Amino acid sequence: MKLEIAHLSKSFGALKVTDDVSLAVAPGEIHAIIGPNGAGKTTLIAQLSGQLAPDAGRVILDGQDITGRSMAERVHMGLARSFQITQVLPGFTVLENVALAVQARRGSSFRFFARVAEEAALNRAALDALAEAGLDDRAHVVARALSHGEHRRLELAIALATGPRVLLLDEPLAGVGGEEADAFVARLKALKGRLTMVLIEHDMEAVFALADRVSVLVYGQVIATGAPDAVRSDPQVRAAYLGEEEESAA
Amino acid sequence: MAEAAIPAPARRPVLAGRVKAALVLFGLFAALPPVAAAAGDPFLVLIATRILAYAIAAMALDLILGFGAMVSFGHAAYLGFGAYAVAILASFGITDIFVQIACAAGVSALFALVTGAISLRTRGVYFIMITLAFGQMAFFFFISLSAYGGDDGVGLRSRSTLFGTDLLENDVTLFYVTLAVLAALFLACHRIVGSRFGRVLTGIRENPVRMEAIGFTPFRYQLTAFVISGMMTSVAGVMLANQAEFVSPAFMSWHRSGELIVMVVLGGIGTLAGAIGGAVAALVLEEALGMMTEHWPFWFGLFLVLMVLFSPRGITGFVEKLGRRRP
C-alpha cells in the first residue's frame, strides 16, 4: 500500500513544526525519517495517523485522500501506528491488549452477552501477533507488570494485530538497547515486504539496517531523501545532523 | 490446539469471587423475610426492599462510573423517571408493572441518549457538572408538574399489578420481586462487563488514545453504556415507587445522585457486587446511626472519610484483602 504526503504543514503558534513536507512511501518499503530532537517527527506521525489535523496539505493512502478521516477510520483502512511513549491498557493482560486490537476489525463490538475471553479466534490471532513481536510467552501477564523492552514489543504486537498494510512506527526502539534491540530489528526485518513502514528512529544502526530510503527532517522541513548511503554522505545532512553523531561515535 | 497451551488468565478467580460475593448477598437477602417475621418486625422487609431498589441503581451507576469512568452526577433523574412512570401511568389506569418498566426505560433511554451525547463532549469535572445540570433540569420539570402534586409529590392509590394480579400489595412478594430484578440485572451487568462491548468500555477507561489508535471511536461505546445505565436505573425507580407507594421530585434531587455515587465508592468502584454491598452498607448505616443520634450525617461522613483513606477500593477491597490474608 502506498502512502503519499503532499505539502503538509502544521504550526503551533509561530513555530512551524511541519513545513511543506512532501513524501511518497512506496508499497513494501521501509522509509525511515530521521532528524534531531524537535525536528517534528512525532508531530508528522500524529498527522499521518489522524491524531492531529494538519493546517494545510494532504495525506493520501493508495490514491485516496484521507486527510479528513479520523484516527479510527484510518486504522480500518489499514494505517496503524505505534507510540513513542508506550500506550497500552495497563490493567489488561498482554493477550487482552492485543485481542482488543483484533476485535476492532473483526465483527461488531456491540455484542453484550457472549464472553469475549472465550472467543478462540480473537485469542488465536492475538497470539500470532504476539509471536511476531516475540512476546507470546508473556500472554497472561498484566501489562503494567512488563519490563520496558516488553512494553515496546507489546506496542508492536498491538499495531500488528490491527491488520495494517501501512505501519507508522514512532521510535519503536526508544530505550531499548543491546541484544534486545538486535532482536527487535530482526523482527522488523521479518515483516519487511509484507508491510509498508514509516520508521522514526534515533538508533542509526537500526535505521541503516532496515531502511530502503531515508528522509531527513530538520526544523519541520525535509532536507534530503534517498538511499541510506546517499543520505549518509550528503554534506547538507552531515552538517545539520549526522555529522555530530558520527563524530561522537568515532 | 494452541489455546490449550496457554495458562488460565490470572484475573479469573477475582471475577468469580465477586459473583460469589453477590450470590452470598442475594442468599442473605432471600433469608430476610422469614427472619423478620420471626423477629416480629415486618417493617424490616419494607426497609430491605428500599435497599434493594437503591442497590439496583448503584449497580447501574457502577456500570458507567466503574467500568467507563463516567461520573454521572445526575443519575437520580432516572430514579425519578421510573417512579413517575408508575404514578403517571397509574393515573391513566395502566398499572401493569411491565408496561410501566418499558415506559420508564424508554423515556430514560431517550433522556440518556440526548443528555449523554452532549455530556460526553466534555471530560472530568465538566462531565460531572453537566450531568448534574441535566439532572436538575429533570428535577425542576417534575416540581412544576402540578397535576402530579408538584413539589409535594403524589401518593399511589395502589401498587403496580403483576400479570393482572395485585400480588405486589404484599410486602414480602414485592421484596422478592425486587430481589429477582436485582439478581437479573446483576447477571446482565456481569455479562456485559465480560463481553466484547464490556472490554471496549473498560479499554476506553484505561486509555482512550490507545483505543482510538486501534480503531475504536470511544464516544459510541460510552454513549451506549450511558443509555443502558440510565434504563437500568429507571427500573430501580419503578421498584422504589412501589415500595414507598408515593412519588415526589425528592427522588431525583441532586442529593440522591450524590448518595448513589457514595454507594458505588463505598462498595468499591468497578466491582458491581461492591455497589450492591455499598448500597446495603450506606442505607443500613443511615438507618442505624439515625436511630442513635440526630447528628448521624456527621458520623456517616467520618466513616466515609476513613473508608476512602484506608480502603480506597471500598468494601470490596477490604473483603478481598481479608480473603488473601486468610487463604
XYZ file of C-alpha atoms in Angstrom:
577
model
C 0.000 0.000 0.000
C 1.289 3.389 -0.971
C 1.359 6.401 1.324
C 1.771 9.889 -0.073
C 2.193 13.124 1.796
C 1.662 16.325 -0.174
C 2.682 19.770 1.088
C 1.797 19.021 4.673
C 2.106 21.992 7.050
C 1.402 22.466 10.730
C 2.215 25.326 13.072
C 1.939 25.694 16.818
C 1.676 29.435 17.168
C 4.664 30.959 15.417
C 6.529 27.665 15.373
C 6.347 25.728 12.109
C 6.634 22.095 13.191
C 5.779 20.689 9.776
C 6.886 22.902 6.909
C 5.619 21.916 3.466
C 6.547 18.235 3.782
C 6.044 16.049 0.708
C 6.982 12.387 0.647
C 5.998 9.264 -1.267
C 6.389 5.973 0.550
C 6.391 3.090 -1.924
C 4.484 -0.147 -1.239
C 6.521 -2.599 0.806
C 9.190 -0.022 1.531
C 10.670 0.833 4.889
C 11.016 4.575 4.843
C 12.955 5.972 7.763
C 12.528 9.531 8.954
C 15.428 10.788 10.979
C 16.296 14.167 12.400
C 17.433 15.879 15.571
C 15.145 16.226 18.589
C 12.415 18.760 17.979
C 12.555 18.313 14.206
C 8.834 17.479 14.180
C 8.984 13.735 13.621
C 6.319 12.739 16.120
C 4.087 15.623 15.014
C 4.361 14.316 11.475
C 3.339 10.804 12.573
C 0.438 12.315 14.535
C -0.827 13.970 11.344
C -0.397 10.805 9.297
C -2.306 8.741 11.856
C -5.086 11.310 12.217
C -4.396 12.227 15.827
C -3.623 15.782 14.744
C -5.119 17.751 11.856
C -2.644 19.494 9.544
C -3.098 23.209 8.734
C -2.575 22.519 5.045
C -1.665 19.696 2.703
C -2.952 16.215 2.142
C -2.343 12.646 3.229
C -3.123 10.100 0.516
C -3.404 6.370 1.144
C -3.438 4.246 -2.016
C -4.730 7.144 -4.065
C -7.452 8.045 -1.576
C -7.353 11.362 0.249
C -7.602 10.534 3.972
C -6.695 13.962 5.360
C -10.122 14.470 6.941
C -10.518 10.926 8.248
C -10.460 10.130 11.946
C -7.815 8.008 13.570
C -10.252 5.092 13.908
C -11.275 5.299 10.240
C -7.645 5.269 9.130
C -6.972 2.164 11.196
C -9.836 0.403 9.445
C -8.294 1.419 6.110
C -5.073 -0.315 7.095
C -2.998 2.518 8.551
C -1.770 1.752 12.056
C 0.734 3.405 14.345
C 2.836 2.591 17.361
C 3.625 5.191 20.002
C 6.957 6.563 21.121
C 5.706 6.597 24.687
C 4.091 3.234 25.251
C 0.307 3.417 25.160
C -1.147 0.199 26.487
C -4.096 -0.715 28.664
C -2.188 -1.182 31.938
C -4.852 -3.214 33.739
C -5.398 -5.628 30.857
C -3.304 -8.725 30.242
C -0.923 -8.760 27.284
C -3.273 -11.083 25.412
C -6.302 -8.876 26.149
C -4.442 -5.805 24.913
C -3.771 -7.475 21.584
C -7.103 -9.323 21.290
C -8.861 -5.972 21.576
C -6.958 -4.748 18.523
C -8.077 -7.859 16.636
C -11.642 -7.336 17.829
C -11.635 -3.813 16.379
C -11.525 -5.199 12.842
C -13.368 -8.485 13.285
C -17.101 -8.286 13.727
C -19.190 -5.884 15.766
C -18.177 -4.815 19.237
C -21.810 -4.134 20.082
C -22.137 -7.642 21.483
C -23.244 -7.605 25.062
C -23.593 -11.170 26.310
C -21.128 -13.677 24.851
C -17.868 -13.884 26.784
C -15.116 -12.234 24.793
C -12.404 -14.067 26.750
C -13.685 -17.326 25.248
C -13.537 -16.187 21.630
C -10.865 -18.562 20.373
C -10.493 -16.797 17.008
C -9.613 -13.489 18.684
C -7.141 -15.099 21.050
C -5.510 -17.100 18.271
C -4.979 -14.049 16.049
C -3.701 -12.130 19.085
C -1.202 -14.881 19.875
C 0.008 -14.810 16.272
C 0.699 -11.077 16.543
C 2.390 -11.636 19.907
C 4.578 -14.337 18.401
C 5.650 -11.947 15.645
C 6.592 -9.378 18.280
C 8.305 -12.013 20.410
C 6.016 -11.705 23.412
C 3.776 -14.789 23.201
C 5.331 -16.311 26.320
C 4.044 -13.380 28.386
C 0.457 -13.522 27.122
C -1.226 -13.703 30.523
C 0.855 -11.145 32.363
C -0.921 -7.897 33.235
C 0.562 -5.193 31.008
C 1.629 -2.911 33.845
C 3.955 -5.660 35.118
C 6.003 -5.795 31.900
C 9.572 -4.544 31.568
C 10.311 -1.577 29.324
C 11.545 -3.753 26.485
C 8.470 -5.952 26.747
C 6.271 -2.861 26.648
C 7.915 -1.892 23.347
C 7.200 -5.363 21.971
C 3.596 -5.170 23.147
C 3.279 -1.819 21.408
C 4.413 -3.502 18.170
C 2.130 -6.522 18.685
C -0.909 -4.270 19.162
C -0.118 -2.340 15.989
C 0.336 -5.598 14.060
C -2.919 -7.007 15.407
C -4.902 -4.213 13.794
C -4.001 -5.866 10.486
C -2.192 -2.882 8.978
C -0.859 -2.519 5.481
C 0.973 0.655 6.379
C 2.640 0.794 9.769
C 3.838 4.035 11.340
C 6.496 3.225 13.915
C 7.371 6.081 16.265
C 10.744 5.210 17.787
C 9.984 1.541 18.377
C 13.447 1.099 19.876
C 13.222 4.008 22.332
C 15.065 2.988 25.470
C 15.853 -0.490 24.177
C 19.491 -1.479 23.818
C 21.957 -4.281 23.247
C 20.738 -7.735 22.303
C 17.132 -6.762 22.830
C 17.496 -4.055 20.167
C 19.116 -6.503 17.762
C 16.262 -8.949 18.239
C 13.761 -6.149 17.664
C 15.458 -5.118 14.430
C 15.383 -8.756 13.285
C 11.629 -8.874 13.949
C 11.014 -5.723 11.924
C 13.185 -7.142 9.148
C 10.998 -10.252 9.075
C 7.981 -8.009 8.425
C 9.712 -6.238 5.545
C 7.975 -6.523 2.195
C 4.699 -7.608 3.776
C 4.018 -4.154 5.154
C 4.828 -0.632 4.164
C 6.572 1.026 7.085
C 7.362 4.570 8.090
C 10.043 4.338 10.731
C 11.080 7.130 13.051
C 14.171 6.097 14.920
C 17.173 7.586 16.677
C 19.170 4.351 16.610
C 21.178 4.907 13.405
C 22.410 1.331 13.341
C 18.800 0.151 13.212
C 17.873 2.735 10.597
C 20.669 1.745 8.233
C 19.967 -1.959 8.781
C 16.281 -1.618 7.945
C 15.522 1.356 5.737
C 15.218 1.268 1.961
C 15.136 5.036 1.899
C 15.792 7.714 4.475
C 14.355 11.210 4.765
C 15.978 13.772 6.967
C 13.710 16.173 8.797
C 15.177 19.367 10.259
C 13.039 22.185 11.698
C 9.957 20.676 10.071
C 11.485 20.522 6.606
C 12.680 17.515 4.620
C 16.223 18.466 3.657
C 17.130 15.193 1.924
C 15.550 11.936 0.791
C 17.320 8.953 -0.721
C 19.043 5.636 -0.229
C 20.709 5.331 3.202
C 24.240 5.574 1.800
C 23.435 8.598 -0.335
C 21.839 10.379 2.616
C 24.726 9.484 4.855
C 27.195 11.165 2.531
C 25.011 14.199 1.761
C 27.040 17.186 3.011
C 23.952 19.164 3.985
C 22.742 16.282 6.144
C 26.116 15.810 7.709
C 26.187 19.449 8.618
C 22.686 19.529 10.033
C 22.526 16.280 11.825
C 24.599 13.225 11.131
C 27.961 14.885 11.483
C 27.836 15.374 15.184
C 26.549 11.828 15.730
C 29.291 10.228 13.683
C 31.927 12.325 15.316
C 30.733 11.373 18.735
C 30.523 7.740 17.668
C 34.047 7.792 16.288
C -4.683 -26.792 19.937
C -2.733 -23.640 20.566
C -5.083 -22.352 23.254
C -4.606 -25.442 25.387
C -1.022 -24.411 25.985
C -1.970 -21.018 27.440
C -2.233 -20.968 31.218
C -5.547 -19.757 32.566
C -5.796 -15.967 32.961
C -4.884 -14.843 36.431
C -7.801 -12.428 36.851
C -10.491 -15.088 36.537
C -10.659 -16.026 40.221
C -11.231 -12.395 41.233
C -14.255 -12.125 38.952
C -15.604 -15.474 40.073
C -15.100 -14.331 43.663
C -17.209 -11.245 43.056
C -20.010 -13.297 41.537
C -19.827 -15.493 44.609
C -19.990 -12.436 46.861
C -23.120 -11.274 45.044
C -24.699 -14.715 45.373
C -23.980 -14.683 49.112
C -25.619 -11.248 49.383
C -28.661 -12.448 47.437
C -28.865 -15.533 49.684
C -28.783 -13.398 52.822
C -31.499 -11.157 51.422
C -33.646 -14.161 50.489
C -33.478 -15.337 54.088
C -34.540 -11.964 55.481
C -38.389 -12.078 55.328
C -38.768 -15.256 57.451
C -36.226 -13.886 59.923
C -38.051 -10.554 60.099
C -41.365 -12.360 60.606
C -39.868 -14.469 63.390
C -38.423 -11.360 64.993
C -41.842 -9.758 64.795
C -40.605 -6.797 62.784
C -42.325 -6.941 59.356
C -41.307 -3.325 58.721
C -37.779 -4.612 58.100
C -38.923 -6.126 54.810
C -40.008 -2.724 53.517
C -36.704 -1.153 54.528
C -34.886 -4.002 52.806
C -36.921 -3.503 49.633
C -35.806 0.118 49.594
C -32.195 -1.034 49.988
C -32.606 -3.474 47.089
C -34.005 -0.751 44.836
C -31.062 1.514 45.619
C -28.722 -1.406 45.060
C -30.103 -1.706 41.516
C -29.456 1.982 40.915
C -25.963 1.914 42.448
C -25.018 -1.113 40.358
C -26.323 0.551 37.197
C -24.257 3.638 38.031
C -21.193 1.468 38.656
C -21.525 0.126 35.125
C -20.615 3.566 33.728
C -18.716 5.031 36.689
C -16.613 1.986 37.445
C -16.174 0.456 34.028
C -16.499 3.526 31.830
C -15.009 6.237 34.079
C -18.125 8.363 33.545
C -19.026 10.032 36.846
C -22.685 10.850 36.335
C -23.928 13.280 38.973
C -27.437 13.260 37.588
C -28.439 9.656 37.916
C -31.282 10.367 40.316
C -33.184 11.702 37.291
C -33.622 8.122 36.114
C -34.906 7.061 39.526
C -37.473 9.827 39.068
C -38.446 8.704 35.562
C -39.071 5.218 36.912
C -41.059 6.441 39.875
C -43.169 8.897 37.863
C -43.778 6.262 35.166
C -45.605 4.303 37.868
C -47.587 7.296 39.141
C -48.470 8.847 35.801
C -49.417 5.600 34.053
C -51.445 4.527 37.107
C -53.434 7.763 36.858
C -54.434 6.619 33.370
C -55.352 3.197 34.717
C -52.230 1.478 33.438
C -50.890 -0.430 36.399
C -49.113 -3.355 34.730
C -45.534 -3.305 36.015
C -44.051 -4.486 32.724
C -45.685 -1.661 30.793
C -44.510 0.788 33.454
C -40.958 -0.534 33.287
C -40.989 -0.380 29.484
C -42.160 3.259 29.537
C -39.679 4.225 32.254
C -36.841 2.584 30.352
C -37.949 4.156 27.064
C -38.086 7.688 28.454
C -34.796 7.145 30.261
C -33.121 5.832 27.122
C -34.188 8.936 25.225
C -33.096 11.300 28.007
C -29.769 9.480 28.378
C -29.197 9.486 24.642
C -29.677 13.234 24.320
C -28.021 14.374 27.543
C -25.271 11.752 27.230
C -24.420 12.812 23.691
C -23.957 16.365 24.936
C -22.245 15.494 28.221
C -19.736 13.175 26.537
C -18.333 16.143 24.635
C -16.743 17.067 27.946
C -14.379 15.343 30.354
C -13.691 15.155 34.060
C -15.214 17.832 36.249
C -17.133 19.278 33.299
C -18.802 15.937 32.668
C -19.821 15.806 36.328
C -21.216 19.352 36.224
C -23.134 18.926 33.009
C -24.779 15.664 34.106
C -25.691 17.437 37.343
C -27.250 20.273 35.350
C -29.349 17.888 33.253
C -30.390 16.046 36.396
C -31.538 19.322 37.945
C -33.493 20.200 34.816
C -35.413 16.931 35.137
C -35.901 17.636 38.859
C -37.430 21.076 38.236
C -39.577 19.730 35.424
C -41.308 17.377 37.866
C -41.542 20.090 40.528
C -43.541 22.158 38.059
C -45.778 19.206 37.213
C -48.706 20.392 39.333
C -51.075 17.694 38.055
C -48.913 15.224 39.975
C -48.505 17.209 43.146
C -45.604 19.387 42.061
C -43.180 19.806 44.917
C -45.293 17.675 47.290
C -45.466 14.629 45.056
C -48.379 12.271 44.828
C -49.438 9.103 46.644
C -50.184 5.905 44.755
C -53.704 4.539 45.101
C -52.299 1.051 44.714
C -49.074 -0.672 43.785
C -48.339 -1.948 40.296
C -50.019 -5.112 39.105
C -48.113 -8.233 38.150
C -49.708 -10.314 35.361
C -53.012 -8.621 36.187
C -52.887 -9.572 39.863
C -52.352 -7.424 42.944
C -49.634 -9.746 44.272
C -47.282 -6.794 44.840
C -49.615 -5.398 47.513
C -47.986 -7.984 49.737
C -44.753 -6.506 51.116
C -42.957 -9.835 51.084
C -43.856 -10.517 47.444
C -42.708 -7.026 46.452
C -39.465 -7.724 48.296
C -38.816 -10.968 46.436
C -39.745 -9.460 43.071
C -37.304 -6.600 43.711
C -34.632 -9.127 44.702
C -35.284 -11.076 41.486
C -34.971 -7.872 39.432
C -31.687 -7.047 41.170
C -30.336 -10.553 40.555
C -31.364 -10.490 36.886
C -29.818 -7.065 36.308
C -26.660 -8.110 38.148
C -26.367 -11.067 35.789
C -26.930 -8.760 32.816
C -24.286 -6.288 34.019
C -21.868 -9.111 34.725
C -22.296 -10.461 31.201
C -21.966 -7.002 29.671
C -18.700 -6.394 31.519
C -17.272 -9.681 30.234
C -18.494 -9.178 26.660
C -16.876 -7.607 23.614
C -18.689 -4.390 24.467
C -17.525 -4.502 28.082
C -13.934 -4.996 27.041
C -14.100 -1.955 24.769
C -15.733 0.134 27.517
C -13.085 -0.866 30.060
C -10.365 -0.254 27.483
C -11.611 3.301 26.978
C -11.452 3.824 30.738
C -7.842 2.586 30.783
C -6.536 4.526 27.778
C -8.803 6.267 25.244
C -5.895 7.268 22.975
C -4.841 3.660 22.609
C -8.421 2.633 21.825
C -8.674 5.184 19.028
C -5.324 4.080 17.668
C -6.609 0.528 17.242
C -9.767 1.709 15.515
C -12.454 2.324 18.150
C -14.486 5.512 18.423
C -14.899 5.859 22.215
C -17.985 8.094 22.020
C -20.291 5.404 20.600
C -19.467 2.880 23.264
C -19.584 5.359 26.122
C -22.948 6.686 24.986
C -24.374 3.179 24.658
C -23.225 2.329 28.177
C -24.685 5.605 29.451
C -28.074 4.720 27.926
C -28.028 1.169 29.326
C -27.178 2.510 32.770
C -29.974 5.094 32.655
C -32.533 2.470 31.652
C -31.478 0.127 34.455
C -31.616 2.938 36.992
C -35.189 3.714 35.961
C -36.173 0.146 36.876
C -34.920 0.921 40.381
C -37.252 3.944 40.346
C -40.236 1.742 39.470
C -39.473 -0.535 42.425
C -38.877 2.435 44.717
C -42.251 3.995 43.888
C -43.950 0.700 44.721
C -42.037 0.414 47.957
C -42.908 3.931 49.100
C -46.387 3.990 47.479
C -45.571 7.602 46.954
C -43.747 9.599 44.311
C -42.158 13.026 44.590
C -39.388 15.098 42.999
C -37.315 14.331 46.108
C -36.450 11.034 44.402
C -34.495 12.950 41.813
C -32.776 15.708 43.761
C -29.052 16.013 43.374
C -28.577 14.709 46.926
C -29.862 11.377 45.667
C -27.391 11.428 42.777
C -24.638 12.083 45.298
C -25.818 9.229 47.512
C -25.645 6.855 44.565
C -22.035 7.868 43.932
C -21.277 7.393 47.645
C -22.741 3.877 47.479
C -20.563 2.969 44.484
C -17.405 4.399 46.053
C -18.165 2.827 49.424
C -18.674 -0.568 47.814
C -15.641 -0.382 45.569
C -15.631 1.209 42.125
C -15.920 -1.138 39.168
C -16.995 -4.255 41.013
C -20.821 -4.498 40.532
C -21.215 -6.713 43.604
C -19.459 -3.971 45.552
C -22.077 -1.433 44.500
C -24.770 -3.696 45.929
C -22.775 -4.030 49.141
C -22.229 -0.281 49.138
C -25.951 0.400 48.901
C -26.611 -2.010 51.775
C -23.858 -0.502 53.917
C -24.834 3.111 53.237
C -28.545 2.645 53.925
C -28.102 0.338 56.934
C -25.648 2.821 58.444
C -28.050 5.661 57.747
C -30.875 3.794 59.492
C -28.736 2.585 62.377
C -26.940 5.876 63.032
C -30.215 7.735 62.546
C -31.739 5.747 65.405
C -28.813 6.560 67.692
C -28.293 10.255 67.045
C -29.752 13.094 65.060
C -26.202 14.041 64.106
C -25.883 10.838 62.086
C -24.639 12.595 58.897
C -21.503 13.607 60.809
C -20.719 10.043 61.854
C -21.584 8.752 58.409
C -19.227 11.301 56.870
C -16.477 10.310 59.258
C -16.958 6.666 58.329
C -16.777 7.552 54.637
C -13.571 9.550 55.109
C -11.918 6.678 56.988
C -13.088 4.187 54.374
C -11.734 6.188 51.450
C -8.439 6.791 53.292
C -7.802 3.258 54.454
C -9.574 1.178 51.842
C -9.709 3.166 48.599
C -11.173 0.159 46.836
C -14.093 0.226 49.235
C -15.735 -2.701 50.955
C -14.702 -4.969 48.078
C -11.035 -4.092 48.530
C -11.375 -4.630 52.277
C -13.026 -8.038 51.898
C -10.561 -9.183 49.256
C -7.627 -8.154 51.443
C -9.071 -10.183 54.331
C -9.560 -13.138 51.982
C -5.930 -13.016 50.906
C -4.648 -12.810 54.462
C -6.520 -15.958 55.427
C -6.147 -18.323 52.474
